[in-house]
Amino acid sequence: MTTLITDTYFGWDPLTHTATCPNPTWDAAEVRRTEGIRPGSTAAEHHTCTHAICTHADTFGRVELRLLCRDCDTVYVISGEALTEVCTHTSLTGWGQSPARVGEVWLWPGRPSIPGGEPHQYLVTRQAATVTRESLYGLITRYRDAAGTPLWIAGAVPDPDGAHQVSTLRWRYASRGLVTLEEAAAWVADAELAPGQPLVVAV
């Protein structure tokens, strides 16, 4: 299953401490809230606990997560029915790794295409501070052209009304296919300064 880099970095809510906490201790503990639909729930037979596809029974598995900050005495208890637990590594998720400086910009890696491989998407910021929707400046993603040649395409300056879509976001500027990641990073860094392409109109 492909995970988009925007899902990796955005849509997660930090668990907060008190405003006066002198030493928050659960750095990067986050929770994601999404809505799911049970298979078949839109059919004529609506969901009940006796439905053939339902995993409910008199008992069910429960997962609870308890977090404690001894500096501000904040406690979080998060629980849910039949949740899954996964222990993984930053090299397999992209998230949690430090950004790499390439030229004048910082690249935040997404999930690698295969374990041990290189990421196929990067978010781009101008500073090394945590990437957020506010600090996001660009996105670089790898693809293959019709001949199967691996290339990079980049978008720069997020703009909901932008003329270009790269991945799931719209951008004010978008590149052509670029050969190397370094070339794509340099393009993003200079996107706002590059002269616009002349508009050619056939008459």
Tab-separated table of C-alpha atoms in Angstrom:
chain	number	residue	atom	x	y	z
A	1	MET	CA	0.000	0.000	0.000
A	2	THR	CA	1.380	3.384	-1.016
A	3	THR	CA	1.487	6.072	1.640
A	4	LEU	CA	1.490	9.634	0.321
A	5	ILE	CA	4.086	11.912	1.849
A	6	THR	CA	1.334	14.377	2.790
A	7	ASP	CA	-0.279	11.621	4.899
A	8	THR	CA	3.098	10.924	6.505
A	9	TYR	CA	3.683	14.509	7.646
A	10	PHE	CA	0.269	16.200	7.841
A	11	GLY	CA	-3.036	15.468	9.585
A	12	TRP	CA	-1.501	14.427	12.897
A	13	ASP	CA	-2.380	16.206	16.147
A	14	PRO	CA	0.271	16.700	18.845
A	15	LEU	CA	-0.654	15.622	22.368
A	16	THR	CA	-0.218	18.778	24.411
A	17	HIS	CA	1.083	19.384	27.927
A	18	THR	CA	0.004	22.212	30.194
A	19	ALA	CA	0.994	25.697	29.055
A	20	THR	CA	3.442	25.968	31.970
A	21	CYS	CA	5.077	22.524	31.651
A	22	PRO	CA	8.832	23.065	32.144
A	23	ASN	CA	9.956	19.879	30.386
A	24	PRO	CA	7.495	18.081	28.092
A	25	THR	CA	8.620	14.463	27.973
A	26	TRP	CA	6.697	12.768	25.162
A	27	ASP	CA	8.393	14.361	22.223
A	28	ALA	CA	6.701	13.377	18.928
A	29	ALA	CA	3.860	11.436	20.540
A	30	GLU	CA	0.959	12.076	18.190
A	31	VAL	CA	-2.511	10.798	17.425
A	32	ARG	CA	-4.347	10.591	14.128
A	33	ARG	CA	-8.146	10.668	13.910
A	34	THR	CA	-9.733	9.308	10.754
A	35	GLU	CA	-13.146	7.939	9.869
A	36	GLY	CA	-13.637	4.474	8.402
A	37	ILE	CA	-16.643	2.698	6.893
A	38	ARG	CA	-17.266	-0.987	7.499
A	39	PRO	CA	-17.402	-3.016	4.266
A	40	GLY	CA	-20.985	-3.571	3.202
A	41	SER	CA	-22.421	-0.913	5.518
A	42	THR	CA	-24.046	0.853	2.575
A	43	ALA	CA	-25.887	-2.278	1.459
A	44	ALA	CA	-29.535	-2.968	2.238
A	45	GLU	CA	-28.574	-4.946	5.337
A	46	HIS	CA	-27.116	-2.365	7.723
A	47	HIS	CA	-24.402	-3.053	10.249
A	48	THR	CA	-25.310	-4.938	13.392
A	49	CYS	CA	-23.200	-7.021	15.719
A	50	THR	CA	-24.596	-10.191	14.147
A	51	HIS	CA	-23.654	-9.140	10.612
A	52	ALA	CA	-21.481	-11.733	8.862
A	53	ILE	CA	-18.663	-9.254	8.215
A	54	CYS	CA	-18.663	-7.821	11.723
A	55	THR	CA	-15.906	-8.847	14.123
A	56	HIS	CA	-17.925	-7.865	17.190
A	57	ALA	CA	-18.672	-10.519	19.769
A	58	ASP	CA	-19.456	-10.619	23.469
A	59	THR	CA	-15.802	-9.755	24.040
A	60	PHE	CA	-13.361	-7.839	21.883
A	61	GLY	CA	-9.727	-6.826	21.899
A	62	ARG	CA	-8.922	-3.408	23.357
A	63	VAL	CA	-5.779	-1.372	22.942
A	64	GLU	CA	-4.990	1.342	25.488
A	65	LEU	CA	-2.180	3.847	25.383
A	66	ARG	CA	-1.347	5.707	28.599
A	67	LEU	CA	0.992	8.701	28.596
A	68	LEU	CA	2.271	10.526	31.658
A	69	CYS	CA	4.247	13.737	32.047
A	70	ARG	CA	5.641	13.965	35.570
A	71	ASP	CA	6.639	17.618	35.074
A	72	CYS	CA	3.076	18.912	34.607
A	73	ASP	CA	1.141	15.818	35.849
A	74	THR	CA	-0.745	15.511	32.561
A	75	VAL	CA	-2.115	12.041	31.776
A	76	TYR	CA	-3.517	10.869	28.449
A	77	VAL	CA	-5.370	7.574	28.052
A	78	ILE	CA	-6.216	6.606	24.487
A	79	SER	CA	-8.177	3.444	23.801
A	80	GLY	CA	-10.132	1.833	21.028
A	81	GLU	CA	-11.639	-1.399	19.854
A	82	ALA	CA	-9.605	-3.856	17.778
A	83	LEU	CA	-6.818	-1.395	16.991
A	84	THR	CA	-3.524	-2.615	15.585
A	85	GLU	CA	-0.049	-1.896	16.895
A	86	VAL	CA	2.973	-1.555	14.632
A	87	CYS	CA	6.577	-1.067	15.707
A	88	THR	CA	8.698	0.164	12.825
A	89	HIS	CA	11.737	2.323	12.089
A	90	THR	CA	12.250	5.800	10.684
A	91	SER	CA	14.111	4.312	7.699
A	92	LEU	CA	10.860	2.571	6.691
A	93	THR	CA	8.500	5.496	7.287
A	94	GLY	CA	10.560	8.542	6.345
A	95	TRP	CA	8.897	10.421	9.197
A	96	GLY	CA	11.209	10.935	12.153
A	97	GLN	CA	14.358	11.358	10.075
A	98	SER	CA	16.267	14.613	10.077
A	99	PRO	CA	15.993	16.648	6.891
A	100	ALA	CA	18.933	16.748	4.496
A	101	ARG	CA	20.223	20.054	3.226
A	102	VAL	CA	20.579	20.014	-0.542
A	103	GLY	CA	21.800	23.337	-1.870
A	104	GLU	CA	19.622	26.105	-0.474
A	105	VAL	CA	16.686	23.965	0.713
A	106	TRP	CA	15.938	21.167	3.188
A	107	LEU	CA	14.470	17.860	2.037
A	108	TRP	CA	12.180	15.839	4.333
A	109	PRO	CA	11.998	12.193	3.190
A	110	GLY	CA	8.874	10.161	2.587
A	111	ARG	CA	8.511	6.396	2.729
A	112	PRO	CA	11.030	4.473	0.584
A	113	SER	CA	9.645	2.569	-2.394
A	114	ILE	CA	11.113	-0.646	-0.984
A	115	PRO	CA	12.763	-1.413	2.383
A	116	GLY	CA	16.344	-0.190	2.210
A	117	GLY	CA	15.612	1.906	-0.862
A	118	GLU	CA	15.566	5.640	-1.374
A	119	PRO	CA	12.410	7.692	-0.808
A	120	HIS	CA	10.447	8.564	-3.935
A	121	GLN	CA	9.022	11.784	-2.468
A	122	TYR	CA	10.405	14.692	-0.437
A	123	LEU	CA	8.787	17.718	1.142
A	124	VAL	CA	10.879	20.877	0.827
A	125	THR	CA	11.370	23.744	3.288
A	126	ARG	CA	13.707	26.723	3.293
A	127	GLN	CA	14.736	26.155	6.930
A	128	ALA	CA	15.525	23.063	9.002
A	129	ALA	CA	12.680	23.791	11.429
A	130	THR	CA	9.895	21.212	11.656
A	131	VAL	CA	7.975	20.839	8.432
A	132	THR	CA	4.388	22.072	8.702
A	133	ARG	CA	1.817	23.249	6.176
A	134	GLU	CA	2.971	26.774	6.983
A	135	SER	CA	6.696	26.088	6.418
A	136	LEU	CA	6.171	23.850	3.360
A	137	TYR	CA	7.748	25.397	0.276
A	138	GLY	CA	7.882	22.581	-2.249
A	139	LEU	CA	7.529	18.908	-3.058
A	140	ILE	CA	9.731	16.626	-5.160
A	141	THR	CA	8.481	13.290	-6.450
A	142	ARG	CA	9.986	10.578	-8.667
A	143	TYR	CA	8.241	9.013	-11.629
A	144	ARG	CA	9.084	7.140	-14.834
A	145	ASP	CA	8.443	8.573	-18.268
A	146	ALA	CA	6.970	6.638	-21.191
A	147	ALA	CA	10.385	5.128	-21.942
A	148	GLY	CA	10.792	3.962	-18.340
A	149	THR	CA	13.446	6.546	-17.496
A	150	PRO	CA	13.349	7.593	-13.815
A	151	LEU	CA	12.901	11.356	-13.475
A	152	TRP	CA	12.007	13.877	-10.776
A	153	ILE	CA	9.273	16.497	-10.938
A	154	ALA	CA	8.925	19.328	-8.444
A	155	GLY	CA	6.300	21.801	-7.319
A	156	ALA	CA	7.114	25.072	-5.564
A	157	VAL	CA	5.107	27.612	-3.547
A	158	PRO	CA	1.914	25.916	-2.284
A	159	ASP	CA	-1.192	27.605	-3.647
A	160	PRO	CA	-4.715	26.122	-3.443
A	161	ASP	CA	-5.498	28.019	-6.653
A	162	GLY	CA	-2.179	27.176	-8.302
A	163	ALA	CA	-2.119	26.065	-11.913
A	164	HIS	CA	-0.055	22.936	-11.248
A	165	GLN	CA	-0.795	19.768	-9.305
A	166	VAL	CA	2.079	17.608	-8.106
A	167	SER	CA	1.093	14.666	-5.914
A	168	THR	CA	-2.025	15.731	-3.969
A	169	LEU	CA	-1.174	19.442	-3.668
A	170	ARG	CA	-1.453	22.440	-5.980
A	171	TRP	CA	1.545	24.685	-6.657
A	172	ARG	CA	2.258	28.050	-8.200
A	173	TYR	CA	5.202	26.570	-10.130
A	174	ALA	CA	5.989	23.083	-11.464
A	175	SER	CA	9.122	21.755	-13.128
A	176	ARG	CA	9.661	19.601	-16.168
A	177	GLY	CA	11.207	16.155	-15.652
A	178	LEU	CA	14.608	16.497	-13.986
A	179	VAL	CA	17.373	13.899	-13.990
A	180	THR	CA	18.680	14.107	-10.417
A	181	LEU	CA	17.321	14.903	-6.984
A	182	GLU	CA	19.936	17.634	-6.622
A	183	GLU	CA	18.726	19.251	-9.837
A	184	ALA	CA	15.141	19.140	-8.543
A	185	ALA	CA	16.162	20.702	-5.208
A	186	ALA	CA	17.993	23.504	-7.029
A	187	TRP	CA	14.939	24.090	-9.212
A	188	VAL	CA	12.683	24.445	-6.145
A	189	ALA	CA	15.143	26.857	-4.510
A	190	ASP	CA	15.120	29.118	-7.587
A	191	ALA	CA	11.523	28.647	-8.753
A	192	GLU	CA	10.323	32.109	-7.715
A	193	LEU	CA	13.371	33.797	-9.222
A	194	ALA	CA	13.385	32.025	-12.579
A	195	PRO	CA	12.078	34.072	-15.522
A	196	GLY	CA	8.662	33.002	-16.747
A	197	GLN	CA	8.433	31.084	-19.979
A	198	PRO	CA	7.177	33.229	-22.852
A	199	LEU	CA	3.656	32.458	-24.011
A	200	VAL	CA	3.668	31.458	-27.667
A	201	VAL	CA	0.390	31.859	-29.512
A	202	ALA	CA	-0.055	30.409	-33.001
A	203	VAL	CA	-2.025	32.617	-35.411
